[in-house]
Tab-separated table of C-alpha atoms in Angstrom:
chain	number	residue	atom	x	y	z
A	1	MET	CA	113.457	114.781	117.933
A	2	LYS	CA	112.508	115.549	121.500
A	3	PRO	CA	112.023	112.839	123.965
A	4	SER	CA	108.480	113.823	124.559
A	5	GLU	CA	108.070	113.171	120.819
A	6	ILE	CA	109.275	109.713	120.640
A	7	HIS	CA	106.908	106.991	120.083
A	8	LYS	CA	106.173	105.202	123.478
A	9	ARG	CA	104.410	101.849	123.008
A	10	LEU	CA	102.048	100.831	125.975
A	11	SER	CA	102.806	97.507	127.632
A	12	PRO	CA	100.650	94.450	126.847
A	13	ALA	CA	98.858	94.989	129.987
A	14	GLU	CA	98.086	98.570	129.251
A	15	GLN	CA	97.134	97.584	125.704
A	16	PHE	CA	94.899	95.042	127.171
A	17	ALA	CA	93.191	97.472	129.478
A	18	ALA	CA	92.671	100.317	127.060
A	19	LEU	CA	91.336	97.815	124.530
A	20	ASN	CA	88.938	96.242	127.372
A	21	ARG	CA	87.414	99.921	128.080
A	22	VAL	CA	86.539	100.173	124.383
A	23	GLY	CA	84.835	96.710	124.337
A	24	THR	CA	82.683	97.510	127.475
A	25	ALA	CA	81.791	100.957	125.881
A	26	VAL	CA	80.740	99.373	122.760
A	27	MET	CA	78.273	96.993	124.586
A	28	SER	CA	76.852	99.585	126.742
A	29	GLU	CA	77.238	103.061	125.190
A	30	LEU	CA	74.638	104.393	123.041
A	31	ASP	CA	75.941	108.095	122.567
A	32	GLU	CA	77.515	107.916	119.081
A	33	ALA	CA	79.605	111.034	119.587
A	34	HIS	CA	80.978	109.935	123.066
A	35	LEU	CA	81.542	106.481	121.922
A	36	LEU	CA	83.565	107.589	118.925
A	37	HIS	CA	85.718	110.248	121.017
A	38	LEU	CA	86.610	107.393	123.458
A	39	ILE	CA	87.854	105.204	120.705
A	40	ALA	CA	89.718	108.018	119.006
A	41	GLU	CA	91.382	108.727	122.442
A	42	THR	CA	92.224	105.008	122.736
A	43	ALA	CA	93.591	105.041	119.241
A	44	CYS	CA	96.147	107.821	120.144
A	45	GLU	CA	96.702	106.157	123.621
A	46	LEU	CA	97.599	102.805	121.663
A	47	THR	CA	99.678	103.968	118.985
A	48	GLY	CA	101.295	107.238	119.993
A	49	ALA	CA	99.495	109.282	117.551
A	50	ALA	CA	99.365	113.189	118.031
A	51	PHE	CA	95.617	113.324	116.818
A	52	ALA	CA	92.853	111.094	115.597
A	53	ALA	CA	89.814	111.884	113.873
A	54	PHE	CA	86.570	110.056	112.685
A	55	SER	CA	84.800	110.783	109.686
A	56	LEU	CA	81.614	109.325	108.723
A	57	GLN	CA	79.315	108.868	105.590
A	58	PRO	CA	75.904	110.189	106.182
A	59	VAL	CA	73.162	107.645	106.139
A	60	ASP	CA	69.437	107.305	106.787
A	61	ASP	CA	67.709	105.511	109.353
A	62	GLU	CA	67.574	102.316	107.582
A	63	GLY	CA	71.606	102.615	107.368
A	64	LYS	CA	71.493	103.177	103.630
A	65	PRO	CA	74.373	105.889	102.308
A	66	LEU	CA	73.085	109.125	101.389
A	67	VAL	CA	76.217	110.049	99.324
A	68	PRO	CA	78.816	108.136	97.355
A	69	SER	CA	81.405	106.560	99.154
A	70	GLU	CA	84.018	109.044	97.852
A	71	GLY	CA	84.685	110.750	100.925
A	72	ASN	CA	83.689	114.241	99.678
A	73	LEU	CA	80.732	114.579	101.586
A	74	PHE	CA	81.893	112.563	104.629
A	75	HIS	CA	81.695	114.733	107.915
A	76	LEU	CA	83.901	114.871	110.867
A	77	ALA	CA	82.220	112.907	113.728
A	78	ALA	CA	84.902	112.945	116.441
A	79	VAL	CA	88.578	114.412	116.854
A	80	VAL	CA	91.210	114.591	119.703
A	81	GLY	CA	94.363	116.189	119.879
A	82	VAL	CA	93.543	119.422	118.091
A	83	THR	CA	92.806	122.851	119.205
A	84	PRO	CA	88.937	124.160	119.137
A	85	GLU	CA	90.307	126.270	116.052
A	86	GLN	CA	91.463	123.371	114.253
A	87	GLU	CA	88.316	121.397	115.375
A	88	ALA	CA	86.264	124.161	113.722
A	89	LEU	CA	88.238	123.885	110.679
A	90	LEU	CA	88.005	120.318	110.193
A	91	ARG	CA	84.238	120.214	110.968
A	92	GLY	CA	83.879	122.839	107.998
A	93	MET	CA	85.881	120.865	105.317
A	94	PRO	CA	85.128	117.799	103.110
A	95	LEU	CA	87.071	114.731	103.876
A	96	GLY	CA	88.262	112.208	101.825
A	97	GLY	CA	88.388	113.534	98.216
A	98	GLU	CA	91.689	113.161	96.804
A	99	GLY	CA	95.381	112.279	97.999
A	100	LEU	CA	96.243	109.966	100.663
A	101	LEU	CA	92.613	109.603	102.140
A	102	THR	CA	91.229	108.267	98.764
A	103	PRO	CA	92.261	104.498	98.988
A	104	ILE	CA	90.502	104.514	102.326
A	105	PHE	CA	86.997	106.090	101.366
A	106	ARG	CA	86.842	104.820	97.620
A	107	TYR	CA	88.476	101.319	98.076
A	108	GLY	CA	88.271	100.425	101.835
A	109	VAL	CA	92.045	100.246	102.037
A	110	THR	CA	94.426	100.678	104.960
A	111	VAL	CA	96.725	103.697	104.308
A	112	ARG	CA	100.043	103.791	106.312
A	113	VAL	CA	102.503	106.430	105.169
A	114	PRO	CA	105.984	106.941	106.740
A	115	ASP	CA	106.264	110.597	105.799
A	116	ALA	CA	103.524	112.323	103.966
A	117	LEU	CA	106.183	115.030	102.627
A	118	SER	CA	107.669	112.364	100.435
A	119	PHE	CA	104.183	111.897	98.721
A	120	LEU	CA	103.804	115.493	97.963
A	121	ARG	CA	103.258	116.321	94.398
A	122	LYS	CA	106.582	117.006	92.590
A	123	PRO	CA	106.610	118.584	89.073
A	124	GLY	CA	109.084	115.722	87.869
A	125	ARG	CA	107.082	112.973	89.171
A	126	SER	CA	103.802	114.467	88.099
A	127	GLN	CA	104.605	114.844	84.649
A	128	THR	CA	105.866	111.069	84.394
A	129	THR	CA	102.725	109.992	85.970
A	130	GLU	CA	100.326	112.021	83.914
A	131	SER	CA	102.253	110.845	80.732
A	132	ARG	CA	101.658	107.322	81.895
A	133	TYR	CA	97.884	107.815	82.241
A	134	ALA	CA	97.669	110.587	79.531
A	135	PRO	CA	95.556	111.923	78.366
A	136	THR	CA	93.383	111.674	81.727
A	137	GLY	CA	95.309	114.540	83.159
A	138	ALA	CA	96.501	115.496	86.599
A	139	ARG	CA	93.125	114.584	88.301
A	140	GLY	CA	92.891	111.433	86.285
A	141	ALA	CA	96.524	110.497	87.104
A	142	ALA	CA	95.703	110.973	90.732
A	143	ARG	CA	92.893	108.519	90.717
A	144	GLN	CA	94.622	106.188	88.634
A	145	ALA	CA	97.377	106.224	91.351
A	146	THR	CA	94.741	105.642	94.088
A	147	PHE	CA	93.726	102.527	92.200
A	148	ASN	CA	97.307	101.255	91.846
A	149	TYR	CA	97.772	101.787	95.262
A	150	ALA	CA	94.598	99.943	96.394
A	151	HIS	CA	95.597	97.032	94.399
A	152	GLY	CA	99.297	96.811	95.295
A	153	GLN	CA	100.881	98.599	92.133
A	154	HIS	CA	103.084	101.712	91.797
A	155	LYS	CA	102.706	102.794	95.389
A	156	GLU	CA	105.280	105.442	94.865
A	157	ASP	CA	102.776	107.367	92.631
A	158	LEU	CA	100.246	107.749	95.380
A	159	ARG	CA	99.965	111.725	96.277
A	160	SER	CA	99.514	113.918	98.963
A	161	PHE	CA	97.813	117.275	98.173
A	162	GLY	CA	99.173	118.719	101.640
A	163	VAL	CA	97.020	120.061	104.267
A	164	PRO	CA	94.709	123.191	104.268
A	165	ARG	CA	96.026	126.139	106.271
A	166	GLY	CA	95.340	125.746	110.068
A	167	HIS	CA	95.031	121.991	109.684
A	168	PRO	CA	97.513	120.091	111.980
A	169	VAL	CA	100.874	119.037	110.622
A	170	VAL	CA	100.988	115.520	109.281
A	171	ARG	CA	103.902	113.643	108.573
A	172	SER	CA	103.258	110.364	109.892
A	173	PHE	CA	99.992	109.218	108.639
A	174	LEU	CA	97.738	106.008	109.255
A	175	GLY	CA	94.115	105.615	108.077
A	176	VAL	CA	91.740	102.604	108.052
A	177	PRO	CA	88.316	102.323	106.774
A	178	LEU	CA	85.086	101.716	108.867
A	179	LEU	CA	83.207	98.894	107.030
A	180	ASP	CA	79.472	97.834	107.716
A	181	ARG	CA	78.357	94.529	107.729
A	182	SER	CA	78.133	94.315	103.870
A	183	GLY	CA	81.725	95.441	103.583
A	184	GLU	CA	80.809	98.908	102.411
A	185	VAL	CA	82.726	101.802	103.536
A	186	ARG	CA	80.899	103.762	106.252
A	187	GLY	CA	83.635	106.084	107.484
A	188	GLY	CA	87.367	106.392	108.462
A	189	LEU	CA	89.667	106.539	111.533
A	190	LEU	CA	92.457	108.458	110.658
A	191	LEU	CA	95.800	109.159	112.688
A	192	GLY	CA	98.432	111.709	112.052
A	193	HIS	CA	101.758	112.781	113.753
A	194	LYS	CA	104.145	115.617	112.893
A	195	GLN	CA	107.241	113.643	113.065
A	196	PRO	CA	107.923	110.744	110.359
A	197	GLY	CA	108.090	107.127	110.901
A	198	GLN	CA	105.797	106.985	113.956
A	199	PHE	CA	103.297	104.203	112.923
A	200	THR	CA	104.083	100.373	112.764
A	201	HIS	CA	102.578	97.298	111.346
A	202	GLU	CA	101.289	96.531	114.797
A	203	ASP	CA	99.698	100.113	115.141
A	204	GLU	CA	97.939	99.177	111.968
A	205	ALA	CA	96.610	95.901	113.127
A	206	LEU	CA	95.342	97.549	116.425
A	207	LEU	CA	93.748	100.569	114.381
A	208	VAL	CA	91.979	98.068	112.097
A	209	GLY	CA	90.426	96.393	115.343
A	210	LEU	CA	89.327	99.540	117.009
A	211	ALA	CA	87.693	100.546	113.485
A	212	THR	CA	85.855	97.297	113.595
A	213	GLN	CA	84.605	97.868	117.066
A	214	ALA	CA	83.621	101.370	116.192
A	215	ALA	CA	81.530	100.025	113.199
A	216	VAL	CA	79.906	97.647	115.475
A	217	ALA	CA	78.987	100.299	117.955
A	218	LEU	CA	77.702	102.587	115.217
A	219	GLU	CA	75.245	99.852	113.976
A	220	ASN	CA	74.087	99.039	117.626
A	221	ALA	CA	73.295	102.826	118.335
A	222	ARG	CA	71.399	103.020	114.737
A	223	LEU	CA	69.361	99.897	115.630
A	224	TYR	CA	68.692	101.408	119.160
A	225	ARG	CA	67.575	104.622	117.661
A	226	LEU	CA	65.377	102.935	115.007
A	227	ALA	CA	63.764	100.546	117.609
A	228	GLN	CA	62.932	103.737	119.717
A	229	ARG	CA	61.252	105.203	116.725
A	230	ARG	CA	59.106	102.388	116.023
A	231	VAL	CA	58.070	102.411	119.541
A	232	GLU	CA	56.924	106.006	119.489
A	233	GLU	CA	55.129	105.329	116.340
A	234	LEU	CA	53.216	102.341	117.811
A	235	ASN	CA	52.408	104.059	120.809
A	236	ALA	CA	51.000	106.802	118.771
A	237	ILE	CA	48.924	104.442	116.804
A	238	PHE	CA	47.502	102.858	120.038
A	239	GLU	CA	46.457	106.108	121.412
A	240	SER	CA	44.871	107.283	118.137
A	241	ILE	CA	42.600	103.994	118.525
A	242	ALA	CA	41.743	104.692	122.024
A	243	ASP	CA	40.706	108.183	121.181
């Protein structure tokens, strides 16, 4: 491993400064894209991740989900640490379907994997897993493995289906859900690194905190947009009355 690739942890003072920047932005920034990009950058800074991505579930003006919380139709809202070509690729693919992301989107559970390569589907383990959950087949076995992981059972059965061509290499993986006020999954904050064993329990705790701040910021931005629309509607009504 090259020295530049070794996980370098910030000092407590540097961590405090980074978190303070995010906290200040959450209270004042109403540009959703800019805010999520700042939080993604801070996540990389705090954890040493090579890249970070936010995926969000589409919602209406009232904050109600437009798609199920499976992740299949979640969209990329912000990403740092990738090339323009990789960003274009990520924006064009569904996020969350099956594999390591599923516990995050389906069950709202944090996933921290030291080496995603060790979770790649292997013929021997696949046959064992599928026979355990027969006759559900490969897809059903993967879903059952996700359920088990979310409930603390058979974590060795969780599967990675690899990454698409052009996607950044991911070995260390850490992902946490964004939860709204009712505890429903709103999106996910996902970190990756091409070297194994990069993320710690402390990184996980920091990322959960950042995801909570992001969820608050998204709600604030949504309420602001809703209030602005109500003002515009009232102004239109008053103008029509005056006419």
